[in-house]
Amino acid sequence: MALEHALLVSLTERAGSGYELARRFDKSIGYFWSATHQQIYRVLKRMEESGWVTVESVNQQGKPDKKVYSVAPAGQTELARWLAEPTDAAPARDELGVKIRAAAHGDIDAICAEVARHRAQHAQRLDEYHLSEKKFFPAPDQLSGTALHQYLVLRAGIRAESGYLEWCDEVLQALRPRKGDDRP
């Protein structure tokens, strides 16, 4: 997937300026597809040149004009084309997993500390997901359309984070020395 497609998805949900899109990325799509603010601005310019988005200049009092982007018909066509394409499973790239695999060649306590640090980060993200679920989707059985689709992606994030936490707990339990263990 290209950043262009993630931006098209966000813009179909609500038009916005580059700054607004970057903020939305930080709070939603960014959990699943990361991009810097600079990348977003650069790609929006390319999308405008390709005719995928339209831009409306909005006057702001005491500030420079704001560019508000919307999906153009060519962008809707591209989004539909992309949605119809098969998607491959994303290859896993997990540096922590590689470190754990090599744990016998290093400091087990340092590896455990790193696993605990990752666990804490994933626990925080899971808490954020649960807060979003309560705030934005209090009645999931009544959802349809875009709201249902957003909820389903959030549920994927909740399940992934929950699984990662379980794995971290499993790793920590397996690597931490037990009574009578002769490991250094």
mmCIF file of N, CA and C in Angstrom, residues 101-182:
data_model
loop_
_atom_site.group_PDB
_atom_site.id
_atom_site.type_symbol
_atom_site.label_atom_id
_atom_site.label_comp_id
_atom_site.label_asym_id
_atom_site.label_seq_id
_atom_site.Cartn_x
_atom_site.Cartn_y
_atom_site.Cartn_z
ATOM 1 N N ARG A 101 15.646 -14.467 19.841
ATOM 2 C CA ARG A 101 16.213 -15.662 19.210
ATOM 3 C C ARG A 101 17.704 -15.789 19.512
ATOM 4 N N ALA A 102 18.374 -14.651 19.672
ATOM 5 C CA ALA A 102 19.817 -14.650 19.935
ATOM 6 C C ALA A 102 20.136 -14.512 21.423
ATOM 7 N N ALA A 103 19.146 -14.625 22.267
ATOM 8 C CA ALA A 103 19.323 -14.377 23.700
ATOM 9 C C ALA A 103 20.417 -15.226 24.334
ATOM 10 N N ALA A 104 20.644 -16.427 23.849
ATOM 11 C CA ALA A 104 21.667 -17.301 24.424
ATOM 12 C C ALA A 104 23.069 -16.716 24.277
ATOM 13 N N HIS A 105 23.219 -15.724 23.412
ATOM 14 C CA HIS A 105 24.533 -15.138 23.146
ATOM 15 C C HIS A 105 24.717 -13.795 23.831
ATOM 16 N N GLY A 106 23.801 -13.452 24.736
ATOM 17 C CA GLY A 106 23.898 -12.141 25.369
ATOM 18 C C GLY A 106 23.399 -12.172 26.797
ATOM 19 N N ASP A 107 23.029 -11.027 27.258
ATOM 20 C CA ASP A 107 22.588 -10.812 28.630
ATOM 21 C C ASP A 107 21.077 -11.033 28.713
ATOM 22 N N ILE A 108 20.664 -12.134 29.318
ATOM 23 C CA ILE A 108 19.244 -12.479 29.430
ATOM 24 C C ILE A 108 18.484 -11.389 30.187
ATOM 25 N N ASP A 109 19.090 -10.833 31.231
ATOM 26 C CA ASP A 109 18.416 -9.778 31.996
ATOM 27 C C ASP A 109 18.150 -8.555 31.107
ATOM 28 N N ALA A 110 19.089 -8.225 30.242
ATOM 29 C CA ALA A 110 18.901 -7.094 29.327
ATOM 30 C C ALA A 110 17.782 -7.400 28.334
ATOM 31 N N ILE A 111 17.727 -8.631 27.855
ATOM 32 C CA ILE A 111 16.650 -9.035 26.939
ATOM 33 C C ILE A 111 15.310 -8.941 27.666
ATOM 34 N N CYS A 112 15.247 -9.425 28.892
ATOM 35 C CA CYS A 112 14.002 -9.359 29.676
ATOM 36 C C CYS A 112 13.574 -7.907 29.894
ATOM 37 N N ALA A 113 14.535 -7.045 30.167
ATOM 38 C CA ALA A 113 14.213 -5.627 30.356
ATOM 39 C C ALA A 113 13.638 -5.031 29.072
ATOM 40 N N GLU A 114 14.200 -5.438 27.946
ATOM 41 C CA GLU A 114 13.708 -4.940 26.656
ATOM 42 C C GLU A 114 12.307 -5.477 26.374
ATOM 43 N N VAL A 115 12.067 -6.739 26.672
ATOM 44 C CA VAL A 115 10.729 -7.315 26.486
ATOM 45 C C VAL A 115 9.732 -6.584 27.386
ATOM 46 N N ALA A 116 10.111 -6.311 28.620
ATOM 47 C CA ALA A 116 9.239 -5.597 29.553
ATOM 48 C C ALA A 116 8.941 -4.184 29.044
ATOM 49 N N ARG A 117 9.938 -3.542 28.466
ATOM 50 C CA ARG A 117 9.744 -2.197 27.908
ATOM 51 C C ARG A 117 8.751 -2.236 26.752
ATOM 52 N N HIS A 118 8.915 -3.218 25.864
ATOM 53 C CA HIS A 118 7.982 -3.379 24.745
ATOM 54 C C HIS A 118 6.579 -3.680 25.263
ATOM 55 N N ARG A 119 6.522 -4.533 26.286
ATOM 56 C CA ARG A 119 5.231 -4.892 26.849
ATOM 57 C C ARG A 119 4.512 -3.645 27.358
ATOM 58 N N ALA A 120 5.238 -2.780 28.040
ATOM 59 C CA ALA A 120 4.645 -1.557 28.574
ATOM 60 C C ALA A 120 4.121 -0.653 27.448
ATOM 61 N N GLN A 121 4.874 -0.545 26.363
ATOM 62 C CA GLN A 121 4.437 0.274 25.230
ATOM 63 C C GLN A 121 3.168 -0.299 24.600
ATOM 64 N N HIS A 122 3.135 -1.612 24.441
ATOM 65 C CA HIS A 122 1.952 -2.248 23.845
ATOM 66 C C HIS A 122 0.756 -2.179 24.792
ATOM 67 N N ALA A 123 0.990 -2.259 26.089
ATOM 68 C CA ALA A 123 -0.097 -2.129 27.063
ATOM 69 C C ALA A 123 -0.691 -0.718 26.997
ATOM 70 N N GLN A 124 0.164 0.285 26.838
ATOM 71 C CA GLN A 124 -0.315 1.655 26.717
ATOM 72 C C GLN A 124 -1.154 1.817 25.450
ATOM 73 N N ARG A 125 -0.688 1.263 24.344
ATOM 74 C CA ARG A 125 -1.441 1.354 23.096
ATOM 75 C C ARG A 125 -2.780 0.629 23.233
ATOM 76 N N LEU A 126 -2.775 -0.529 23.881
ATOM 77 C CA LEU A 126 -4.021 -1.266 24.088
ATOM 78 C C LEU A 126 -4.999 -0.431 24.914
ATOM 79 N N ASP A 127 -4.495 0.241 25.938
ATOM 80 C CA ASP A 127 -5.353 1.126 26.740
ATOM 81 C C ASP A 127 -5.948 2.235 25.868
ATOM 82 N N GLU A 128 -5.131 2.813 24.979
ATOM 83 C CA GLU A 128 -5.619 3.856 24.069
ATOM 84 C C GLU A 128 -6.709 3.308 23.157
ATOM 85 N N TYR A 129 -6.500 2.097 22.649
ATOM 86 C CA TYR A 129 -7.504 1.469 21.784
ATOM 87 C C TYR A 129 -8.811 1.241 22.539
ATOM 88 N N HIS A 130 -8.709 0.757 23.773
ATOM 89 C CA HIS A 130 -9.916 0.523 24.565
ATOM 90 C C HIS A 130 -10.649 1.839 24.852
ATOM 91 N N LEU A 131 -9.908 2.911 25.127
ATOM 92 C CA LEU A 131 -10.535 4.216 25.337
ATOM 93 C C LEU A 131 -11.250 4.688 24.074
ATOM 94 N N SER A 132 -10.608 4.508 22.925
ATOM 95 C CA SER A 132 -11.241 4.884 21.659
ATOM 96 C C SER A 132 -12.494 4.056 21.412
ATOM 97 N N GLU A 133 -12.411 2.776 21.725
ATOM 98 C CA GLU A 133 -13.569 1.897 21.535
ATOM 99 C C GLU A 133 -14.753 2.393 22.372
ATOM 100 N N LYS A 134 -14.505 2.733 23.631
ATOM 101 C CA LYS A 134 -15.580 3.211 24.510
ATOM 102 C C LYS A 134 -16.116 4.568 24.056
ATOM 103 N N LYS A 135 -15.205 5.447 23.644
ATOM 104 C CA LYS A 135 -15.597 6.811 23.281
ATOM 105 C C LYS A 135 -16.347 6.867 21.948
ATOM 106 N N PHE A 136 -15.817 6.182 20.936
ATOM 107 C CA PHE A 136 -16.361 6.336 19.590
ATOM 108 C C PHE A 136 -17.328 5.231 19.173
ATOM 109 N N PHE A 137 -17.294 4.094 19.864
ATOM 110 C CA PHE A 137 -18.124 2.958 19.449
ATOM 111 C C PHE A 137 -18.837 2.322 20.652
ATOM 112 N N PRO A 138 -19.665 3.109 21.366
ATOM 113 C CA PRO A 138 -20.302 2.573 22.568
ATOM 114 C C PRO A 138 -21.335 1.484 22.281
ATOM 115 N N ALA A 139 -21.865 1.442 21.069
ATOM 116 C CA ALA A 139 -22.869 0.429 20.705
ATOM 117 C C ALA A 139 -22.450 -0.252 19.402
ATOM 118 N N PRO A 140 -21.420 -1.111 19.443
ATOM 119 C CA PRO A 140 -20.891 -1.688 18.208
ATOM 120 C C PRO A 140 -21.904 -2.520 17.419
ATOM 121 N N ASP A 141 -22.876 -3.101 18.088
ATOM 122 C CA ASP A 141 -23.867 -3.916 17.386
ATOM 123 C C ASP A 141 -24.819 -3.073 16.537
ATOM 124 N N GLN A 142 -24.746 -1.763 16.666
ATOM 125 C CA GLN A 142 -25.607 -0.866 15.899
ATOM 126 C C GLN A 142 -24.855 -0.146 14.780
ATOM 127 N N LEU A 143 -23.613 -0.506 14.563
ATOM 128 C CA LEU A 143 -22.788 0.179 13.569
ATOM 129 C C LEU A 143 -23.060 -0.339 12.162
ATOM 130 N N SER A 144 -22.834 0.548 11.193
ATOM 131 C CA SER A 144 -22.875 0.160 9.782
ATOM 132 C C SER A 144 -21.980 1.128 9.010
ATOM 133 N N GLY A 145 -21.719 0.808 7.765
ATOM 134 C CA GLY A 145 -20.944 1.693 6.894
ATOM 135 C C GLY A 145 -19.561 2.006 7.432
ATOM 136 N N THR A 146 -19.139 3.244 7.254
ATOM 137 C CA THR A 146 -17.796 3.677 7.635
ATOM 138 C C THR A 146 -17.512 3.451 9.112
ATOM 139 N N ALA A 147 -18.486 3.740 9.963
ATOM 140 C CA ALA A 147 -18.270 3.549 11.403
ATOM 141 C C ALA A 147 -17.993 2.076 11.719
ATOM 142 N N LEU A 148 -18.703 1.165 11.082
ATOM 143 C CA LEU A 148 -18.467 -0.269 11.291
ATOM 144 C C LEU A 148 -17.068 -0.645 10.818
ATOM 145 N N HIS A 149 -16.671 -0.124 9.679
ATOM 146 C CA HIS A 149 -15.355 -0.442 9.120
ATOM 147 C C HIS A 149 -14.247 0.072 10.032
ATOM 148 N N GLN A 150 -14.416 1.277 10.552
ATOM 149 C CA GLN A 150 -13.431 1.828 11.487
ATOM 150 C C GLN A 150 -13.362 0.977 12.750
ATOM 151 N N TYR A 151 -14.511 0.566 13.234
ATOM 152 C CA TYR A 151 -14.564 -0.269 14.436
ATOM 153 C C TYR A 151 -13.859 -1.603 14.209
ATOM 154 N N LEU A 152 -14.076 -2.214 13.060
ATOM 155 C CA LEU A 152 -13.452 -3.503 12.775
ATOM 156 C C LEU A 152 -11.927 -3.391 12.738
ATOM 157 N N VAL A 153 -11.414 -2.298 12.205
ATOM 158 C CA VAL A 153 -9.965 -2.095 12.186
ATOM 159 C C VAL A 153 -9.459 -1.871 13.610
ATOM 160 N N LEU A 154 -10.210 -1.115 14.403
ATOM 161 C CA LEU A 154 -9.839 -0.917 15.798
ATOM 162 C C LEU A 154 -9.821 -2.258 16.537
ATOM 163 N N ARG A 155 -10.792 -3.104 16.283
ATOM 164 C CA ARG A 155 -10.827 -4.430 16.918
ATOM 165 C C ARG A 155 -9.600 -5.263 16.520
ATOM 166 N N ALA A 156 -9.157 -5.122 15.273
ATOM 167 C CA ALA A 156 -7.938 -5.828 14.855
ATOM 168 C C ALA A 156 -6.752 -5.337 15.671
ATOM 169 N N GLY A 157 -6.689 -4.037 15.899
ATOM 170 C CA GLY A 157 -5.612 -3.482 16.717
ATOM 171 C C GLY A 157 -5.678 -3.979 18.151
ATOM 172 N N ILE A 158 -6.876 -4.048 18.705
ATOM 173 C CA ILE A 158 -7.049 -4.542 20.079
ATOM 174 C C ILE A 158 -6.601 -5.986 20.179
ATOM 175 N N ARG A 159 -6.998 -6.788 19.217
ATOM 176 C CA ARG A 159 -6.630 -8.205 19.250
ATOM 177 C C ARG A 159 -5.115 -8.381 19.064
ATOM 178 N N ALA A 160 -4.524 -7.600 18.170
ATOM 179 C CA ALA A 160 -3.079 -7.699 17.944
ATOM 180 C C ALA A 160 -2.308 -7.291 19.197
ATOM 181 N N GLU A 161 -2.701 -6.192 19.817
ATOM 182 C CA GLU A 161 -2.005 -5.738 21.020
ATOM 183 C C GLU A 161 -2.190 -6.732 22.162
ATOM 184 N N SER A 162 -3.390 -7.276 22.306
ATOM 185 C CA SER A 162 -3.640 -8.284 23.350
ATOM 186 C C SER A 162 -2.746 -9.502 23.138
ATOM 187 N N GLY A 163 -2.648 -9.943 21.894
ATOM 188 C CA GLY A 163 -1.788 -11.084 21.577
ATOM 189 C C GLY A 163 -0.325 -10.784 21.844
ATOM 190 N N TYR A 164 0.111 -9.577 21.533
ATOM 191 C CA TYR A 164 1.503 -9.201 21.763
ATOM 192 C C TYR A 164 1.810 -9.188 23.257
ATOM 193 N N LEU A 165 0.860 -8.682 24.059
ATOM 194 C CA LEU A 165 1.052 -8.674 25.514
ATOM 195 C C LEU A 165 1.163 -10.102 26.053
ATOM 196 N N GLU A 166 0.306 -10.985 25.577
ATOM 197 C CA GLU A 166 0.374 -12.393 26.007
ATOM 198 C C GLU A 166 1.723 -12.995 25.649
ATOM 199 N N TRP A 167 2.209 -12.688 24.444
ATOM 200 C CA TRP A 167 3.499 -13.212 24.011
ATOM 201 C C TRP A 167 4.621 -12.670 24.893
ATOM 202 N N CYS A 168 4.594 -11.367 25.187
ATOM 203 C CA CYS A 168 5.618 -10.780 26.069
ATOM 204 C C CYS A 168 5.604 -11.471 27.426
ATOM 205 N N ASP A 169 4.423 -11.710 27.974
ATOM 206 C CA ASP A 169 4.318 -12.400 29.262
ATOM 207 C C ASP A 169 4.912 -13.811 29.162
ATOM 208 N N GLU A 170 4.628 -14.485 28.076
ATOM 209 C CA GLU A 170 5.160 -15.841 27.862
ATOM 210 C C GLU A 170 6.687 -15.813 27.793
ATOM 211 N N VAL A 171 7.224 -14.860 27.059
ATOM 212 C CA VAL A 171 8.677 -14.733 26.921
ATOM 213 C C VAL A 171 9.307 -14.447 28.285
ATOM 214 N N LEU A 172 8.744 -13.505 29.013
ATOM 215 C CA LEU A 172 9.303 -13.156 30.322
ATOM 216 C C LEU A 172 9.251 -14.337 31.281
ATOM 217 N N GLN A 173 8.160 -15.066 31.261
ATOM 218 C CA GLN A 173 8.057 -16.232 32.137
ATOM 219 C C GLN A 173 9.092 -17.297 31.750
ATOM 220 N N ALA A 174 9.301 -17.480 30.477
ATOM 221 C CA ALA A 174 10.240 -18.507 30.017
ATOM 222 C C ALA A 174 11.697 -18.106 30.245
ATOM 223 N N LEU A 175 12.018 -16.821 30.139
ATOM 224 C CA LEU A 175 13.412 -16.387 30.232
ATOM 225 C C LEU A 175 13.871 -16.060 31.646
ATOM 226 N N ARG A 176 12.968 -15.691 32.502
ATOM 227 C CA ARG A 176 13.377 -15.342 33.866
ATOM 228 C C ARG A 176 13.767 -16.606 34.620
ATOM 229 N N PRO A 177 14.858 -16.548 35.359
ATOM 230 C CA PRO A 177 15.317 -17.746 36.087
ATOM 231 C C PRO A 177 14.292 -18.206 37.123
ATOM 232 N N ARG A 178 14.177 -19.506 37.247
ATOM 233 C CA ARG A 178 13.296 -20.110 38.250
ATOM 234 C C ARG A 178 14.150 -20.587 39.412
ATOM 235 N N LYS A 179 13.513 -20.813 40.562
ATOM 236 C CA LYS A 179 14.255 -21.343 41.711
ATOM 237 C C LYS A 179 14.896 -22.658 41.340
ATOM 238 N N GLY A 180 16.122 -22.825 41.723
ATOM 239 C CA GLY A 180 16.851 -24.059 41.428
ATOM 240 C C GLY A 180 17.427 -24.084 40.018
ATOM 241 N N ASP A 181 17.192 -23.040 39.236
ATOM 242 C CA ASP A 181 17.712 -22.972 37.862
ATOM 243 C C ASP A 181 19.210 -22.654 37.945
ATOM 244 N N ASP A 182 20.001 -23.338 37.138
ATOM 245 C CA ASP A 182 21.443 -23.105 37.187
ATOM 246 C C ASP A 182 21.913 -22.120 36.126
#
